[in-house]
Coordinates of C-alpha atoms in Angstrom, one line a residue:
Chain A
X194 CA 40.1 96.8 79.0
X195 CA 38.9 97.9 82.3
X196 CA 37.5 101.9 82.0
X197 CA 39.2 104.8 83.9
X198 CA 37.1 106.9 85.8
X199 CA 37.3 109.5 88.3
X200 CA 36.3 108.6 91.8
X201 CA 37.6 104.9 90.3
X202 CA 38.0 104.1 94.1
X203 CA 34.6 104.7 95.1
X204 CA 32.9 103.3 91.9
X205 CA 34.9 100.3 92.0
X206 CA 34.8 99.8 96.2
X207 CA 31.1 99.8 95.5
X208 CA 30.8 97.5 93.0
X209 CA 33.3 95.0 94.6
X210 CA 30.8 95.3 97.8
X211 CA 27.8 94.4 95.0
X212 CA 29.8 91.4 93.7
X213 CA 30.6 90.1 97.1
X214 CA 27.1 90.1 98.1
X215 CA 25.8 88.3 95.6
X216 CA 28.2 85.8 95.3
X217 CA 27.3 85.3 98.5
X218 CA 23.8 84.8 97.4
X219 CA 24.6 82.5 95.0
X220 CA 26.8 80.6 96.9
X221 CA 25.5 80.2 100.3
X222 CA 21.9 77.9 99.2
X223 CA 24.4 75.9 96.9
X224 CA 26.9 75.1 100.0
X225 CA 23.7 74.6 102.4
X226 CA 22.5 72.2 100.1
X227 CA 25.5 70.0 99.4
X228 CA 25.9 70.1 103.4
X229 CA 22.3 68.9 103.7
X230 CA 22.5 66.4 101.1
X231 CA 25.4 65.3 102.2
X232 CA 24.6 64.6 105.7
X233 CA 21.0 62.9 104.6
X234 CA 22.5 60.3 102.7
X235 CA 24.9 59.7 106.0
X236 CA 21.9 59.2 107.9
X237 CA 20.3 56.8 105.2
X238 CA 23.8 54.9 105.0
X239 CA 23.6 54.4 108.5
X240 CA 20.5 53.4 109.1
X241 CA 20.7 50.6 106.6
X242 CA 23.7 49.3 108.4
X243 CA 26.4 50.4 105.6
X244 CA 29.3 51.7 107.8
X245 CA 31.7 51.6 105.0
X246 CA 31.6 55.8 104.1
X247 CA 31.6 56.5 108.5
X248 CA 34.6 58.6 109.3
X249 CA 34.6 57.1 112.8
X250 CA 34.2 53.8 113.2
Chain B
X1071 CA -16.6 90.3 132.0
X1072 CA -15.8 93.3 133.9
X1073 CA -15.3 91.7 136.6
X1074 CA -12.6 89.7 135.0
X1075 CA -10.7 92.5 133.5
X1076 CA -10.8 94.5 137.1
X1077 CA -9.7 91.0 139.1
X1078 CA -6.4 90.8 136.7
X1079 CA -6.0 94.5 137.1
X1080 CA -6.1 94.3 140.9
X1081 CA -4.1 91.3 140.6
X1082 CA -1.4 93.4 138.9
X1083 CA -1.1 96.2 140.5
X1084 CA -1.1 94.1 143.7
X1085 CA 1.9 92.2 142.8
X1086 CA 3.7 95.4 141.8
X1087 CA 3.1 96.6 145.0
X1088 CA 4.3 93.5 146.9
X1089 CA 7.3 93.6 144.8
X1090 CA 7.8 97.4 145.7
X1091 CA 11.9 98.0 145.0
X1092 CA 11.5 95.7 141.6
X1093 CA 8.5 97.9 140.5
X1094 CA 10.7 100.9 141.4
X1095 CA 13.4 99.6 139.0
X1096 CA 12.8 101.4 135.5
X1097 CA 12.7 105.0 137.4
X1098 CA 15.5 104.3 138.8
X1099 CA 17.2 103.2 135.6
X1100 CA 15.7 106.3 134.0
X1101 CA 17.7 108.8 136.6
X1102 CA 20.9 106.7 136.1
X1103 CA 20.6 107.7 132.7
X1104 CA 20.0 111.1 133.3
X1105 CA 22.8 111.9 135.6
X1106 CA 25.1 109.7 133.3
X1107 CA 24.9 111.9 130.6
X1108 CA 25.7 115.4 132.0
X1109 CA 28.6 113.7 133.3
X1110 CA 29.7 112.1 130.1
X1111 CA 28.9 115.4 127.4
X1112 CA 29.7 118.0 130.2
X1113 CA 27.2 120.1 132.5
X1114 CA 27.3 123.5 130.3
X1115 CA 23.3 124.1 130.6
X1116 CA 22.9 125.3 126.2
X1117 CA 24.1 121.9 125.3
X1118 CA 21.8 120.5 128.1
X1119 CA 18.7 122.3 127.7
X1120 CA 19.0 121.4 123.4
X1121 CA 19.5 117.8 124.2
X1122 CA 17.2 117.5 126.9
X1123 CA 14.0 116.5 125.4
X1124 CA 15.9 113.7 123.6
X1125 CA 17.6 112.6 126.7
X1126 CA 14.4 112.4 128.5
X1127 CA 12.5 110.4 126.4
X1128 CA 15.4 107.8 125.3
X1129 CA 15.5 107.4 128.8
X1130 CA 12.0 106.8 129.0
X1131 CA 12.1 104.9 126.5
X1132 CA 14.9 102.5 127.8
X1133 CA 13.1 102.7 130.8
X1134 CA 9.9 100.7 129.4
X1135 CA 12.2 97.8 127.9
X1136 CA 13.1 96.7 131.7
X1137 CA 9.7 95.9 133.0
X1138 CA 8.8 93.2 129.6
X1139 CA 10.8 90.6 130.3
X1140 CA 7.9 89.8 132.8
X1141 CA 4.9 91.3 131.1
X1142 CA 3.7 87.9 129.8
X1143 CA 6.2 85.1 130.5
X1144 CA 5.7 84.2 133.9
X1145 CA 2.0 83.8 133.1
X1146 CA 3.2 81.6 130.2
X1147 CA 5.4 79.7 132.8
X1148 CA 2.7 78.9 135.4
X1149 CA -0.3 78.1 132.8
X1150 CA -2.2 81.1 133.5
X1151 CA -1.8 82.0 130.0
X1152 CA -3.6 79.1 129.0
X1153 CA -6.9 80.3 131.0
X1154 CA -6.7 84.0 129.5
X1155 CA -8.8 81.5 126.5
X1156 CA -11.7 80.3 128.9
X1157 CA -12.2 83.4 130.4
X1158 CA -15.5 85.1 130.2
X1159 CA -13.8 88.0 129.0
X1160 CA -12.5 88.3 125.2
X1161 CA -8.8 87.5 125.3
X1162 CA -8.0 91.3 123.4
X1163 CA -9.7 92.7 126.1
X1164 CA -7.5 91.1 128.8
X1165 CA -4.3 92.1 127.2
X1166 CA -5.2 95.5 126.6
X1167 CA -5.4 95.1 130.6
X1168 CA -2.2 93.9 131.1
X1169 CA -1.1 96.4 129.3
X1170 CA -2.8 99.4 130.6
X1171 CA -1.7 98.1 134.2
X1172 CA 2.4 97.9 132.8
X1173 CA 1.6 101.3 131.6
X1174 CA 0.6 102.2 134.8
X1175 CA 3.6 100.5 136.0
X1176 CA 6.3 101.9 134.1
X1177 CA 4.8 104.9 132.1
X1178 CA 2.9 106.9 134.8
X1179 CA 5.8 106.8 137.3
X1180 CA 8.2 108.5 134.6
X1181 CA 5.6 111.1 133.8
X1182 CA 5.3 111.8 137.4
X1183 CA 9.0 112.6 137.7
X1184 CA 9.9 114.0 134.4
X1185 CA 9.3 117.7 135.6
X1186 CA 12.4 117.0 138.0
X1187 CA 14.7 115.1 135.3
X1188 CA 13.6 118.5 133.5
X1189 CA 14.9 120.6 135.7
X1190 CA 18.3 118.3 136.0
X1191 CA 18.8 118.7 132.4
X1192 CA 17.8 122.6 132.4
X1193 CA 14.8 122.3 129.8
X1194 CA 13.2 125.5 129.1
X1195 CA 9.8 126.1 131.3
X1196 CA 7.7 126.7 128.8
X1197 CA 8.5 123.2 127.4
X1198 CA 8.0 121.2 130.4
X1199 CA 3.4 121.0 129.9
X1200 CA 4.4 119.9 126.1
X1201 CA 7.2 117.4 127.7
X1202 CA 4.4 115.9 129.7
X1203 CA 2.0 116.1 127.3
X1204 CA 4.5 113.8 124.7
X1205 CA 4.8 111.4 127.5
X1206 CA 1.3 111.1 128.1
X1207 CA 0.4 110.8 124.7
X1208 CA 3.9 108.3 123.8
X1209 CA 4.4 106.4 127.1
X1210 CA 1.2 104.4 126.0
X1211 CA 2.5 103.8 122.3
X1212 CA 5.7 102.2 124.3
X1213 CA 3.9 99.8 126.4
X1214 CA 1.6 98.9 123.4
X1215 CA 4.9 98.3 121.1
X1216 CA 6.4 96.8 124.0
X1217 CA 3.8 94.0 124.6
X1218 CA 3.4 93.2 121.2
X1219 CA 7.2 92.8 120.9
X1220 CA 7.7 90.5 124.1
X1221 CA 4.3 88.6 123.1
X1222 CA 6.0 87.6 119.9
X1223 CA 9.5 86.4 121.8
X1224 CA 7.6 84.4 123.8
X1225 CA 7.9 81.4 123.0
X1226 CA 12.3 81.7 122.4
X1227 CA 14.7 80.7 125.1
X1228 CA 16.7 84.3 125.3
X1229 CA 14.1 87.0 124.5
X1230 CA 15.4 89.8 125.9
X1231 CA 18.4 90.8 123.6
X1232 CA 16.0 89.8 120.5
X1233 CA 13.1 92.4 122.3
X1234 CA 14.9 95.4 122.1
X1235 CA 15.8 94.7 118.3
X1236 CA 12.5 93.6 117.4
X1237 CA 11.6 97.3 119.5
X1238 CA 13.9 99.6 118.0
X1239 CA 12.7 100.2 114.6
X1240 CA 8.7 100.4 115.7
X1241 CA 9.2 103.3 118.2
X1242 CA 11.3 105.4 115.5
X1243 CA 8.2 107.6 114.5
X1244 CA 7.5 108.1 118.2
X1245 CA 10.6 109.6 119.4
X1246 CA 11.0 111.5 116.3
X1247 CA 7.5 112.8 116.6
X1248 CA 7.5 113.3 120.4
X1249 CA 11.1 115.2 120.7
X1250 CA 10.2 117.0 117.7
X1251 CA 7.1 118.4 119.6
X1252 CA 9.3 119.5 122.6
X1253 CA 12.2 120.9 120.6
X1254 CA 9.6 122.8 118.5
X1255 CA 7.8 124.9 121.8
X1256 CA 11.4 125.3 123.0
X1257 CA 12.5 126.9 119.8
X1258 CA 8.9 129.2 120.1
X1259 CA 7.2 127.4 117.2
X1260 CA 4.0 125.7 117.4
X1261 CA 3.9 122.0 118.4
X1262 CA 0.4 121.1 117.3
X1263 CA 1.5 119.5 114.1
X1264 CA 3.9 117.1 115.9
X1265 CA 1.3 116.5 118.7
X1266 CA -1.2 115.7 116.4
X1267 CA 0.8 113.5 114.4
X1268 CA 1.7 111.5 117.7
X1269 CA -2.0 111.4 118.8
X1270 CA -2.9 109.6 115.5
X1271 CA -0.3 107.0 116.1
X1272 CA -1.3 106.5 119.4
X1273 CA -4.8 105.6 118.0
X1274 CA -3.2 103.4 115.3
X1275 CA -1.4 101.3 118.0
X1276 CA -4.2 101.7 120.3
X1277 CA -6.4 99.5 117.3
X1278 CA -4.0 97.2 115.9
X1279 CA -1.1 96.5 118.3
X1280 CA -4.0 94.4 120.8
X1281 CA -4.9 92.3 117.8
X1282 CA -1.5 91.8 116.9
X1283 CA -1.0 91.0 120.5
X1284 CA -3.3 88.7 121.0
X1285 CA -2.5 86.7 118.0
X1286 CA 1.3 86.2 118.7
X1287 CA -0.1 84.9 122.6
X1288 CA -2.2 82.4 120.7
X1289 CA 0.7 81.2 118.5
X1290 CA 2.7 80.4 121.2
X1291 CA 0.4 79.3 124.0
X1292 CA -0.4 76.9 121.2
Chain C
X442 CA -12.9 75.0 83.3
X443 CA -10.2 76.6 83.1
X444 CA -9.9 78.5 86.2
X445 CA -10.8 75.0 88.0
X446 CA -7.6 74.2 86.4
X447 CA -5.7 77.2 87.6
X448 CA -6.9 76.4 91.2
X449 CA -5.9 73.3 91.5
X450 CA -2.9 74.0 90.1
X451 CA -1.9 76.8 92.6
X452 CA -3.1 74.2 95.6
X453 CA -0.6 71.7 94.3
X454 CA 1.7 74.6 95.4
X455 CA 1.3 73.8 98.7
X456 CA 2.4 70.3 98.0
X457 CA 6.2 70.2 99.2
X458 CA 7.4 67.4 96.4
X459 CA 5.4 69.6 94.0
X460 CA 6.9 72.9 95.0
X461 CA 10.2 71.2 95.6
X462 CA 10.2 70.1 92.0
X463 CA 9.3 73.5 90.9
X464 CA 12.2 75.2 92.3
X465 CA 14.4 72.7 90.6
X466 CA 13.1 73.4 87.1
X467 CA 12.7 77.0 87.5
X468 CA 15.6 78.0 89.7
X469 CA 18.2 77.4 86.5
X470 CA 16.3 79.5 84.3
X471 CA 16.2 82.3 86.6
X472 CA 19.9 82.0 87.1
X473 CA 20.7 82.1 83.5
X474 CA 18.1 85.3 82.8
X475 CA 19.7 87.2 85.7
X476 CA 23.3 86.3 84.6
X477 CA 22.5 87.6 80.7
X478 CA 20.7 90.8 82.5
X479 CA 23.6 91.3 85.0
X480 CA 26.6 90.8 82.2
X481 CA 24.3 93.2 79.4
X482 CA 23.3 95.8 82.7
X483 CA 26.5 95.8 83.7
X484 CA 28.0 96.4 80.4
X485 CA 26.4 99.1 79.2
X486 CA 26.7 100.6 83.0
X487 CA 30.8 100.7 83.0
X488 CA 31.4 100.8 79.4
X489 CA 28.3 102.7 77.3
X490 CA 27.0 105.0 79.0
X491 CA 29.2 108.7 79.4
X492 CA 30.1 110.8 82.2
X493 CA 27.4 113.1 84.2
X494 CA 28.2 116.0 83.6
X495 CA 27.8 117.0 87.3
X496 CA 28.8 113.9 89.2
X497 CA 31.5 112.6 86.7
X498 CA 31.9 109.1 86.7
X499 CA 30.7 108.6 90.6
X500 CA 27.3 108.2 88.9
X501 CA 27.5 104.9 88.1
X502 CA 27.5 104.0 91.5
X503 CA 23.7 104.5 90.8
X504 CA 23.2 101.6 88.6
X505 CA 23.7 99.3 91.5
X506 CA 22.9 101.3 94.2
X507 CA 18.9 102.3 93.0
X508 CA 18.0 98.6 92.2
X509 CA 18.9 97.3 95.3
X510 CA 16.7 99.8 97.3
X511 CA 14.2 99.3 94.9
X512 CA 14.9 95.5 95.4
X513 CA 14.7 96.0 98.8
X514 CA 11.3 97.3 99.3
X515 CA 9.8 95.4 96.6
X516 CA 11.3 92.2 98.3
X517 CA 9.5 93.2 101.3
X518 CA 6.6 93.6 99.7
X519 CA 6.9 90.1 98.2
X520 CA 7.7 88.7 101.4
X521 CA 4.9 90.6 103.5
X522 CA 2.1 89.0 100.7
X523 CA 3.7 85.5 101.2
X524 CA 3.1 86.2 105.4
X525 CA -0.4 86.8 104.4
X526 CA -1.0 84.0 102.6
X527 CA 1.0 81.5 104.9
X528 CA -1.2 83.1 108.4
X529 CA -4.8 83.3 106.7
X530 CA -4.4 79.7 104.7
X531 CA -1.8 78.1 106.7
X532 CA 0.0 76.9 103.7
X533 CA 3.7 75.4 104.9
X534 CA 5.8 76.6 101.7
X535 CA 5.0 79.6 101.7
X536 CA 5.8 79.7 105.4
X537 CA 9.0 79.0 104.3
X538 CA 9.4 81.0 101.1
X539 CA 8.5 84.3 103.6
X540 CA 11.2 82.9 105.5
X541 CA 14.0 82.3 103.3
X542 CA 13.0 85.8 101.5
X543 CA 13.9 88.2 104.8
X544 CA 18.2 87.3 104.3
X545 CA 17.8 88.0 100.7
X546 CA 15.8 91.7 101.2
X547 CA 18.7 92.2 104.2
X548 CA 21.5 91.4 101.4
X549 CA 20.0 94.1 99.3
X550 CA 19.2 96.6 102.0
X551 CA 23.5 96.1 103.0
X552 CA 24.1 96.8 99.0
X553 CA 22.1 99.7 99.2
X554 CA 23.0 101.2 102.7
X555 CA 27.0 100.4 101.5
X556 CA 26.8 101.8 98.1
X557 CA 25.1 104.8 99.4
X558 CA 27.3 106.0 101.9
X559 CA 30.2 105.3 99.7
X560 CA 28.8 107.5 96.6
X561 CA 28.0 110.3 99.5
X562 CA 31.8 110.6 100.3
X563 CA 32.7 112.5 97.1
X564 CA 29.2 113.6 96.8
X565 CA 28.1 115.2 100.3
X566 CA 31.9 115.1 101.5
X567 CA 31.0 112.9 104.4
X568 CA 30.2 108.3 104.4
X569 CA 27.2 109.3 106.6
X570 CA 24.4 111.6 106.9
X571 CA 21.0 111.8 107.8
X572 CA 19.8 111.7 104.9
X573 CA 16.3 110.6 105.1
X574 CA 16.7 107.3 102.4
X575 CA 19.4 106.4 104.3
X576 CA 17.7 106.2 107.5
X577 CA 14.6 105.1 106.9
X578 CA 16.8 102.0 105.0
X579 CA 18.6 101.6 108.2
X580 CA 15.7 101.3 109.8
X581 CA 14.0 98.9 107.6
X582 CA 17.7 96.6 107.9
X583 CA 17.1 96.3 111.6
X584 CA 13.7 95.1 110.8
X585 CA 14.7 92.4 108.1
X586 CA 17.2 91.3 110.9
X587 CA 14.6 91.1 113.3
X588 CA 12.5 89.3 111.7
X589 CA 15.6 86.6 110.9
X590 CA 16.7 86.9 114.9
X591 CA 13.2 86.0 115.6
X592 CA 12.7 82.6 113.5
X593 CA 16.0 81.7 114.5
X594 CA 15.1 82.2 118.0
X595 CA 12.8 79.3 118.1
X596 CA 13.3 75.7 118.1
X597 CA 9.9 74.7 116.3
X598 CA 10.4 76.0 112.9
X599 CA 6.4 76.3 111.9
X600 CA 5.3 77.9 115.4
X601 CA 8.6 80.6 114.6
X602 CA 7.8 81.0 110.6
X603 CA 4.3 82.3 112.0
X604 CA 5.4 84.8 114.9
X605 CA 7.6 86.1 112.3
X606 CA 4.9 86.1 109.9
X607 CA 3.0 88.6 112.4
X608 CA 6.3 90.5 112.9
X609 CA 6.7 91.1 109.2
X610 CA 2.8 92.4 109.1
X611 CA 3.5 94.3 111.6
X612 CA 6.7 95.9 110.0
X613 CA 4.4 96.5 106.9
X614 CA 2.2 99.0 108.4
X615 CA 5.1 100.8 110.2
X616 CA 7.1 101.1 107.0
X617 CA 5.2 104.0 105.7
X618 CA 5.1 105.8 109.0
X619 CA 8.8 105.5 109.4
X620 CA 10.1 106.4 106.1
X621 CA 7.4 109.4 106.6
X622 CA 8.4 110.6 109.8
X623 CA 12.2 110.3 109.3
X624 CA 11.9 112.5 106.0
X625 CA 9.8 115.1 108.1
X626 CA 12.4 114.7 111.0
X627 CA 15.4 115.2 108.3
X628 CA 13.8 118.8 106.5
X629 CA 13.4 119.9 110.4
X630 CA 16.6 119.0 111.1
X631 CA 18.7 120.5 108.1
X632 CA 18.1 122.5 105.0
X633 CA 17.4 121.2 101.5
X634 CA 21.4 121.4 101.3
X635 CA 22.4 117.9 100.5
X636 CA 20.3 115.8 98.3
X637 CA 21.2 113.7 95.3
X638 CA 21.5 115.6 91.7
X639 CA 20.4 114.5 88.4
X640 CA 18.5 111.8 90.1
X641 CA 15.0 113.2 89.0
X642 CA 15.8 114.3 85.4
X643 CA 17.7 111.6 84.3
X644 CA 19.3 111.3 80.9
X645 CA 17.3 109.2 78.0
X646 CA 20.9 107.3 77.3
X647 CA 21.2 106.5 81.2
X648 CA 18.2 104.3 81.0
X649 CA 18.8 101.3 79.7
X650 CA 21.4 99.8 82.1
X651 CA 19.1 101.4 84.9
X652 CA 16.0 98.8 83.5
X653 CA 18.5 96.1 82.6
X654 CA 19.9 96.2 86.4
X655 CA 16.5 96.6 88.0
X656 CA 15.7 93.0 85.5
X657 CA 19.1 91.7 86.9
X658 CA 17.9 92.2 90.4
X659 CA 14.8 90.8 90.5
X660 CA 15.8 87.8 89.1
X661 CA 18.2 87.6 91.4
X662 CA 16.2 87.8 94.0
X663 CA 13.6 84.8 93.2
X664 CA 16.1 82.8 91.8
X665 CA 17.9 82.6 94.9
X666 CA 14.4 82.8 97.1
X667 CA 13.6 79.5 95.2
X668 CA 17.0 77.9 96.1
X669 CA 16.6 79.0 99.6
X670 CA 13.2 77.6 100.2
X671 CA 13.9 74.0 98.8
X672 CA 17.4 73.8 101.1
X673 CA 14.9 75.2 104.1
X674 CA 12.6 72.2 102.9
X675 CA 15.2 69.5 102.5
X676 CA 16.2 70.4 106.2
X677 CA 13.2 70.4 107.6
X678 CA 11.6 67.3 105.8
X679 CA 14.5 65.5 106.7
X680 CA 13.5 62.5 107.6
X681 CA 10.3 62.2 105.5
X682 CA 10.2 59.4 102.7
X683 CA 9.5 61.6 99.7
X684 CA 13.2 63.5 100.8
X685 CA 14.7 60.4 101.2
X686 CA 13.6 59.0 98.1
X687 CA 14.7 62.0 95.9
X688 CA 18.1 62.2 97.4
X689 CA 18.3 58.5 98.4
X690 CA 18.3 57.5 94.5
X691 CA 21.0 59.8 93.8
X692 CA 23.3 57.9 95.7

């Protein structure tokens, strides 16, 4: 399944470092955004008096 | 109009007078760094006299980044800034003063002494005119680099760390250029290429980096 | 007619809802073209093509390694049109989309800079030399995390989108002068002795996963500049109504 080569360490340390990356890419605007979203609708919860979803009451 | 250019000039070189030991600050820095470095690669005088031309001008270099913190941002702080815009000279006009007077500052005093912090780091004679000739030529390219960089961190609350970031990769072709030229007339080869090179990127900075200047100001005196 | 059409059209751009809503549409399709790119690029990369016959398999550190330089640049390129455009017409999302395009380029200027020094270690014998690509790419990271330190340096978000705008200008012209003087520094400095093989006169069969990767990458890149400028929107349009609408329904 998975190919043996020579210099395997290399190829594969660098392709790790490539999948890492963009993972990272794909990851971070979906976490930012579910963060962002997610404290929005606090702020619209609150300011229409629900206090049901606060954390700290 | 000229008249405005020479007051701010005067005004300049006035207050680096009056503020004698601070003025004196980036030689000083320059000669820490010069005797720190024999003492931390050794004082054998081959190792010296190859690294020398390098040593000076990082030093130089290093020495240009001390005096920005203040090129622009007490002016920003006490609203003078703010009047460059109604004076009856062009604002470019008045930076390029400020700048020349910083140069005159913190470039001229290192080309003044450079012959000596050759001599501490055993640079071959023959090399010392080209030496002076890089800094005459580069020392301007650092002050022009340098003003654009702390006009654009004006407006942040920390600028400094961010300065010598935003500095770094814009003086690359400048050292390489200007240490090249030194090594080269040490080694007995001819330095025009190098110089030549260095003079065409002083003339590049010397047109754009004022514009650039002036339009960071405006952003953040905005 | 038409081209009153097309001009109106790209003003609408400038429209946040409009652009927000464009993202969203387009942003799953780029995805799904970079995934099929990466998965066929990647396959043909590890599995099709064979051995150099210089470099062995190290090689195929190539495939990833050349599209992210490439990547790198051209995402520089991309980001220093977007400055022009946001300083001469003052238009907010692209502001933003210059922004949010400067982390990407640094992602793939790390990919580059890593793979690089990892495939000279069996090729030069050494993770680091002078080489003058790898330089002048150092370089150009310390500019791409410049420009980043300096929006993030500023509490207004417009007034620091268009210093940085003038910084990545700025950059632009100096690109070409350092990659130039670094390569003229590095053949003073050492002899032609260590440069990359094969690279030149490349194989016919070690195209294809080269193009497929390059397609991978650019996709890559706009999908996720897309993403990044609608979250840098949402934050900064926080408390407007047309955010709060969108999101507020999908309570």
């Amino acid at each position: 399944m998975i190919p043996q080569f020579e210099f395997a360490v290399f190829v594969w340390t660098s392709y790790a470092i490539f999948a890492i990356i963009v993972a990272w890419q794909i990851f971070q605007p979906i976490l930012r955004r579910r963060r962002l979203e997610a404290e929005i609708r606090e702020e619209l919860a609150l300011s229409q008096g629900e206090y049901s979803n606060d954390p700290h009451p | 109009m000229l008249k405005s250019v020479l007051a701010l000039l005067r005004r300049d070189l006035r207050l680096a007078i009056r503020h004698g030991g601070e003025s004196l600050m980036p030689l000083l820095f320059l000669f820490a760094v010069l005797i720190l470095v024999p003492l931390g690669v050794g004082p054998g005088p081959n190792l010296l006299s190859a690294i020398a031309p390098g040593m000076v001008w990082v030093a130089a270099l290093l020495a240009s980044l001390l005096a920005l913190e203040g090129l622009f941002r007490p002016d920003l702080e006490d609203g003078t800034l703010e009047q460059w815009w109604t004076a009856p000279a062009p604002v470019g006009l008045l930076v390029a003063t400020r700048l020349f007077s910083h140069w005159l500052i913190t470039g001229l005093p290192v080309i003044l002494f450079a012959p000596l912090a050759a001599q501490m780091l055993y640079l071959p004679d023959h090399a010392l005119p080209v030496l002076l000739l890089t800094l005459l030529i580069g020392t301007p390219i650092l002050s022009l680099i340098g003003g654009l960089a702390s006009a654009l961190t004006l407006g942040t609350k920390r600028g400094s760390v961010l300065l010598s970031i935003l500095i770094f990769p814009l003086v690359v072709p400048v050292l390489i250029f200007a240490t090249g030229a030194v090594s080269a007339v040490a080694d007995g080869l001819s330095p025009r290429a190098h110089l030549g090179l260095l003079t065409s990127l002083l003339i590049l900075a010397l047109a754009l980096a004022p514009l650039a200047t002036t339009a960071a100001l405006k952003l953040n005196v905005e | 007619m038409i081209w009153q059409k097309i001009k109106v059209g790209f003003h609408k751009l400038g429209s946040p809802p409009i652009f927000y809503r464009l993202c969203q549409v387009l942003s799953p399709w780029l995805w799904a073209g970079f995934a099929v790119s990466l998965v066929i690029g990647l396959y043909y990369a590890l599995y099709v093509v064979p051995p150099d016959y210089q470099q062995s398999d190290s090689f195929r550190i190539l495939y990833i390694h050349v599209p992210s330089a490439w990547q790198a640049m051209a995402g520089y390129l991309v980001m220093s049109i977007l400055a022009v455009i946001a300083l001469v017409w003052r238009i907010r999302t692209t502001e933003i989309m210059a922004m949010a395009a400067a982390p990407i380029g640094a992602a793939f200027t790390v990919i580059c800079l890593a793979t690089g020094s990892i495939w000279g270690r069996p090729m030069w014998g050494t993770f680091w030399a002078w080489d003058a690509r790898l330089t002048s790419m150092l370089v150009l990271l310390f500019i791409y995390l410049g420009i980043m330190g300096l929006y993030a340096a500023f509490e207004d978000k417009r007034k620091g989108a268009r210093v940085a705008c003038i910084l990545i200008l700025v950059g632009l012209v100096n690109i070409p002068i350092i990659h130039f003087s670094v390569e003229w520094w590095t053949t003073l400095h050492q002899g032609r002795g260590i440069s990359f093989v094969g690279e030149s006169t490349m194989d016919a069969s070690m195209k294809p996963p080269l193009i497929w990767m390059i397609v991978a990458t650019k996709l890559l890149f706009t999908a996720a500049l897309l993403d990044r400028s609608r979250n840098e929107l949402i934050d900064q349009d926080r408390r407007k109504g047309w955010i709060r609408r969108k999101l507020g329904a999908s309570v």
